[in-house]
């Protein structure tokens, strides 16, 4: 195997003498990289405090949606939870696919190990390149923090044991055009979440299976079958910072317009570092999400400490009830829509984004500029979907409130 | 429902007065469209003759790979066919996913129909926009030619009955960077096919399910569960022209660097027209695929008529035996690699592509220019995968022949 290792090592380092695992397809492809994560400023720890020793693992059963489903937010919300995705045909079809993918997150591990290079940096590079080949938008790697693992699964209520050493985060964009066209809380909102959930899940399931076929344990985690809390992994893997939206991580190229799937594994990997693109300062100044939240679930104030994490507080009950109970749409993504980081990959917006990342003074004008340019409003000429809902298997028109909007 | 139809009609036509079903996300997104199919010259019939009445439907059981599997090309090829995808871990993982998707191609149709607009052009626009939202690279629509339906399925040998009126073609790129880096017949070749097969299948299964949830029959067809021959659908749906590679359709933006999945349906749709980008003249002059084919399976001569289709002949047995029996890689895509249409989406290449499409004189220099610039050779510094194979569950080194290459 010596020849093979040497050849691959040489091959994969010759043009990358610095050998960082953060290196990215953009350097090779000869075409512009839409998401140049390798250009971001890296720091040793996430930009929000994490008291690793104080964090208590949480149960998936205690999430807002699970509470809605259990009836803790009242009968009406419980009833609406049962048709939350199904009431709109596209989110319904996407949910079916995600459910199908819940059955292929894990499987047998090949007994023999592949002759991979000894250097974990090279293996990380290979795994990232593989994820990009599988059409991931962004990829980052960290050690799996033990506190990110759920205590119990919402599917069977059983205790979870997950001891993999590394976590690979895979981001998928929710689609710029759709985010520009929608109101924030109309009929396409849940479909936007689930195109990213199902696609990142699809990639994670293939990648985990590939790693198992290389002889190492690996499990995919996606919306219909998580064993862990995603945000801490995104922070440590350099894919975003904690934001005013509360438990939501914002990425400098997508805002919160993404969903993530995770692969956990014992394959030896080099890890990425957290990023700092000035978001803590930015979110202190901007407040667009808090201003536009239809149920005032987000804070206009300062960060707090909660279960060992420094974060802006969010009223989970209000947010979940609004999304599940929305009678004029399927879900809600208003905070996603109005965030100034929710922009397309154009030269103009990339320049503005660079300014926001690097010039603190400029951040004061972001919220104002966005409103002046109308980014918080729906660009209805870009709308491509239809407004209707399925009630008891029959299609219903939008309500009066929607007609007027 | 009148209000709803009116609103959507108005909404979806106001900015698109010409209302063609060929219109494309690129017009809306505010970012450059990598594959502007709406800019292509449209013609009434495919650029190669099709004698619709003379074509006899074929059985999927008679394909080259099926013959290999049945032992018609000898014991060695039959044995190799059984490990064709499994011998490389990444193509193996991709095959698993495609097999999983073979179970979700069809399902129950909602009894009530969604209140869609009366104009099939608007429905086609919506379906295309949905496919792009689901991350398709290109989409085209045609009537389903009855001669494209297989007589028998390779899975169960049963006769196929498929009477849907329309076919929606969904293309997925096999990845420019990987196609630039590989030799044409090394270990990544089958994985390139199957990232496109599995991803287009994933999209087709969701889209077909969505259409069924709108109240119309729809079935997805992808590599692990086809009921039809793909090339005639690509021709009629304006996604490519027949090429010297034989039964392979070439697309002006991807060359043959794609695979397709199809959705057939009775949802009323407006159809696209075939395209003419000068490929018949181009392939007459270029001959790069025939020159570089490692087993001389492609013709240097003229087109022939075969079963009612005008096409360049291909030696299916040589091609299948070479791909299945390849001892120095997994599959073969040399013809894909060396085709001058296999290029990335850059300003330079888009300009050259425009020249090739529009200036017949320039086509004489395409093959020569490509060789001078080394596009037929592997760009090994872009290589991101490892060379090994699995034999009886053990990893083996590449052979001497590969070491030298």
mmCIF file of N, CA and C in Angstrom, chain A residues 266-318:
data_model
loop_
_atom_site.group_PDB
_atom_site.id
_atom_site.type_symbol
_atom_site.label_atom_id
_atom_site.label_comp_id
_atom_site.label_asym_id
_atom_site.label_seq_id
_atom_site.Cartn_x
_atom_site.Cartn_y
_atom_site.Cartn_z
ATOM 1 N N UNK A 266 -15.963 7.946 12.972
ATOM 2 C CA UNK A 266 -14.654 7.774 13.607
ATOM 3 C C UNK A 266 -13.513 7.798 12.604
ATOM 4 N N UNK A 267 -13.816 8.046 11.339
ATOM 5 C CA UNK A 267 -12.747 8.228 10.344
ATOM 6 C C UNK A 267 -11.829 9.351 10.834
ATOM 7 N N UNK A 268 -10.492 9.145 10.856
ATOM 8 C CA UNK A 268 -9.604 10.200 11.365
ATOM 9 C C UNK A 268 -9.635 11.439 10.467
ATOM 10 N N UNK A 269 -10.008 12.576 11.034
ATOM 11 C CA UNK A 269 -10.179 13.792 10.250
ATOM 12 C C UNK A 269 -9.449 14.965 10.891
ATOM 13 N N UNK A 270 -9.026 15.920 10.063
ATOM 14 C CA UNK A 270 -8.545 17.209 10.573
ATOM 15 C C UNK A 270 -9.755 18.120 10.684
ATOM 16 N N UNK A 271 -9.790 18.921 11.749
ATOM 17 C CA UNK A 271 -10.980 19.733 11.975
ATOM 18 C C UNK A 271 -10.779 21.174 11.510
ATOM 19 N N UNK A 272 -11.900 21.828 11.229
ATOM 20 C CA UNK A 272 -11.883 23.249 10.894
ATOM 21 C C UNK A 272 -11.954 24.070 12.177
ATOM 22 N N UNK A 273 -11.712 25.369 12.031
ATOM 23 C CA UNK A 273 -11.858 26.279 13.168
ATOM 24 C C UNK A 273 -13.137 27.090 13.020
ATOM 25 N N UNK A 274 -13.687 27.551 14.128
ATOM 26 C CA UNK A 274 -14.872 28.430 14.046
ATOM 27 C C UNK A 274 -14.558 29.704 13.257
ATOM 28 N N UNK A 275 -15.596 30.353 12.757
ATOM 29 C CA UNK A 275 -15.403 31.600 11.996
ATOM 30 C C UNK A 275 -15.888 32.806 12.802
ATOM 31 N N UNK A 276 -15.330 33.968 12.443
ATOM 32 C CA UNK A 276 -15.753 35.246 13.018
ATOM 33 C C UNK A 276 -15.929 36.226 11.876
ATOM 34 N N UNK A 277 -17.164 36.493 11.507
ATOM 35 C CA UNK A 277 -17.386 37.481 10.435
ATOM 36 C C UNK A 277 -18.118 38.708 10.974
ATOM 37 N N UNK A 278 -17.965 38.923 12.297
ATOM 38 C CA UNK A 278 -18.495 40.150 12.895
ATOM 39 C C UNK A 278 -19.973 40.083 13.216
ATOM 40 N N UNK A 279 -20.547 38.884 13.266
ATOM 41 C CA UNK A 279 -21.995 38.779 13.407
ATOM 42 C C UNK A 279 -22.487 39.238 14.781
ATOM 43 N N UNK A 280 -21.659 39.041 15.824
ATOM 44 C CA UNK A 280 -22.132 39.439 17.142
ATOM 45 C C UNK A 280 -22.356 40.953 17.190
ATOM 46 N N UNK A 281 -21.440 41.693 16.597
ATOM 47 C CA UNK A 281 -21.605 43.146 16.492
ATOM 48 C C UNK A 281 -22.773 43.477 15.562
ATOM 49 N N UNK A 282 -22.841 42.754 14.449
ATOM 50 C CA UNK A 282 -23.878 43.016 13.451
ATOM 51 C C UNK A 282 -25.283 42.848 14.054
ATOM 52 N N UNK A 283 -25.499 41.692 14.701
ATOM 53 C CA UNK A 283 -26.841 41.404 15.237
ATOM 54 C C UNK A 283 -27.211 42.358 16.378
ATOM 55 N N UNK A 284 -26.206 42.873 17.075
ATOM 56 C CA UNK A 284 -26.476 43.868 18.108
ATOM 57 C C UNK A 284 -27.086 45.122 17.495
ATOM 58 N N UNK A 285 -26.606 45.467 16.302
ATOM 59 C CA UNK A 285 -27.057 46.696 15.653
ATOM 60 C C UNK A 285 -28.303 46.525 14.791
ATOM 61 N N UNK A 286 -28.450 45.413 14.104
ATOM 62 C CA UNK A 286 -29.429 45.301 13.015
ATOM 63 C C UNK A 286 -30.884 45.147 13.494
ATOM 64 N N UNK A 287 -31.195 44.061 14.175
ATOM 65 C CA UNK A 287 -32.513 43.820 14.777
ATOM 66 C C UNK A 287 -33.664 43.677 13.770
ATOM 67 N N UNK A 288 -33.385 43.500 12.483
ATOM 68 C CA UNK A 288 -34.453 43.341 11.495
ATOM 69 C C UNK A 288 -35.353 42.146 11.818
ATOM 70 N N UNK A 289 -34.768 41.022 12.239
ATOM 71 C CA UNK A 289 -35.554 39.818 12.508
ATOM 72 C C UNK A 289 -36.523 40.063 13.658
ATOM 73 N N UNK A 290 -36.038 40.730 14.731
ATOM 74 C CA UNK A 290 -36.904 41.006 15.876
ATOM 75 C C UNK A 290 -38.020 41.967 15.488
ATOM 76 N N UNK A 291 -37.680 42.955 14.653
ATOM 77 C CA UNK A 291 -38.663 43.951 14.238
ATOM 78 C C UNK A 291 -39.779 43.328 13.401
ATOM 79 N N UNK A 292 -39.428 42.385 12.501
ATOM 80 C CA UNK A 292 -40.404 41.853 11.554
ATOM 81 C C UNK A 292 -41.068 40.552 11.992
ATOM 82 N N UNK A 293 -40.584 39.921 13.060
ATOM 83 C CA UNK A 293 -41.193 38.656 13.505
ATOM 84 C C UNK A 293 -42.687 38.878 13.740
ATOM 85 N N UNK A 294 -43.538 38.088 13.081
ATOM 86 C CA UNK A 294 -44.980 38.354 13.171
ATOM 87 C C UNK A 294 -45.569 38.098 14.565
ATOM 88 N N UNK A 295 -44.856 37.378 15.425
ATOM 89 C CA UNK A 295 -45.399 37.103 16.762
ATOM 90 C C UNK A 295 -44.458 37.577 17.876
ATOM 91 N N UNK A 296 -43.546 38.488 17.528
ATOM 92 C CA UNK A 296 -42.628 39.048 18.532
ATOM 93 C C UNK A 296 -41.962 37.962 19.392
ATOM 94 N N UNK A 297 -41.490 36.914 18.700
ATOM 95 C CA UNK A 297 -40.829 35.822 19.428
ATOM 96 C C UNK A 297 -39.350 36.103 19.661
ATOM 97 N N UNK A 298 -38.809 37.131 18.986
ATOM 98 C CA UNK A 298 -37.370 37.400 19.080
ATOM 99 C C UNK A 298 -37.107 38.646 19.920
ATOM 100 N N UNK A 299 -35.934 38.670 20.534
ATOM 101 C CA UNK A 299 -35.593 39.723 21.486
ATOM 102 C C UNK A 299 -34.971 40.935 20.794
ATOM 103 N N UNK A 300 -35.310 42.143 21.307
ATOM 104 C CA UNK A 300 -34.629 43.369 20.884
ATOM 105 C C UNK A 300 -33.447 43.669 21.797
ATOM 106 N N UNK A 301 -33.268 42.867 22.852
ATOM 107 C CA UNK A 301 -32.289 43.168 23.888
ATOM 108 C C UNK A 301 -30.966 42.441 23.730
ATOM 109 N N UNK A 302 -30.368 42.133 24.859
ATOM 110 C CA UNK A 302 -29.020 41.570 24.872
ATOM 111 C C UNK A 302 -29.040 40.050 24.954
ATOM 112 N N UNK A 303 -27.848 39.483 24.736
ATOM 113 C CA UNK A 303 -27.696 38.042 24.863
ATOM 114 C C UNK A 303 -27.809 37.625 26.330
ATOM 115 N N UNK A 304 -28.148 36.373 26.533
ATOM 116 C CA UNK A 304 -28.212 35.786 27.876
ATOM 117 C C UNK A 304 -27.368 34.507 27.882
ATOM 118 N N UNK A 305 -27.179 33.941 29.072
ATOM 119 C CA UNK A 305 -26.588 32.602 29.157
ATOM 120 C C UNK A 305 -27.734 31.623 29.392
ATOM 121 N N UNK A 306 -27.751 30.539 28.618
ATOM 122 C CA UNK A 306 -28.816 29.533 28.781
ATOM 123 C C UNK A 306 -28.201 28.157 28.598
ATOM 124 N N UNK A 307 -28.272 27.340 29.611
ATOM 125 C CA UNK A 307 -27.724 25.980 29.581
ATOM 126 C C UNK A 307 -26.280 25.959 29.069
ATOM 127 N N UNK A 308 -25.484 26.961 29.513
ATOM 128 C CA UNK A 308 -24.063 26.978 29.143
ATOM 129 C C UNK A 308 -23.753 27.658 27.821
ATOM 130 N N UNK A 309 -24.784 28.071 27.067
ATOM 131 C CA UNK A 309 -24.569 28.772 25.792
ATOM 132 C C UNK A 309 -24.894 30.259 25.948
ATOM 133 N N UNK A 310 -24.048 31.129 25.398
ATOM 134 C CA UNK A 310 -24.389 32.536 25.260
ATOM 135 C C UNK A 310 -25.219 32.702 23.992
ATOM 136 N N UNK A 311 -26.406 33.309 24.126
ATOM 137 C CA UNK A 311 -27.300 33.396 22.957
ATOM 138 C C UNK A 311 -28.352 34.472 23.159
ATOM 139 N N UNK A 312 -28.939 34.936 22.056
ATOM 140 C CA UNK A 312 -30.101 35.785 22.188
ATOM 141 C C UNK A 312 -31.298 34.902 22.526
ATOM 142 N N UNK A 313 -32.146 35.348 23.461
ATOM 143 C CA UNK A 313 -33.282 34.501 23.834
ATOM 144 C C UNK A 313 -34.335 34.472 22.732
ATOM 145 N N UNK A 314 -35.100 33.386 22.674
ATOM 146 C CA UNK A 314 -36.194 33.256 21.704
ATOM 147 C C UNK A 314 -37.370 32.616 22.439
ATOM 148 N N UNK A 315 -38.561 33.112 22.143
ATOM 149 C CA UNK A 315 -39.751 32.520 22.743
ATOM 150 C C UNK A 315 -40.175 31.334 21.873
ATOM 151 N N UNK A 316 -39.690 30.146 22.247
ATOM 152 C CA UNK A 316 -39.885 28.943 21.425
ATOM 153 C C UNK A 316 -41.365 28.644 21.244
ATOM 154 N N UNK A 317 -42.151 28.855 22.289
ATOM 155 C CA UNK A 317 -43.578 28.533 22.202
ATOM 156 C C UNK A 317 -44.278 29.426 21.170
ATOM 157 N N UNK A 318 -44.014 30.738 21.236
ATOM 158 C CA UNK A 318 -44.633 31.646 20.265
ATOM 159 C C UNK A 318 -44.239 31.277 18.836
#
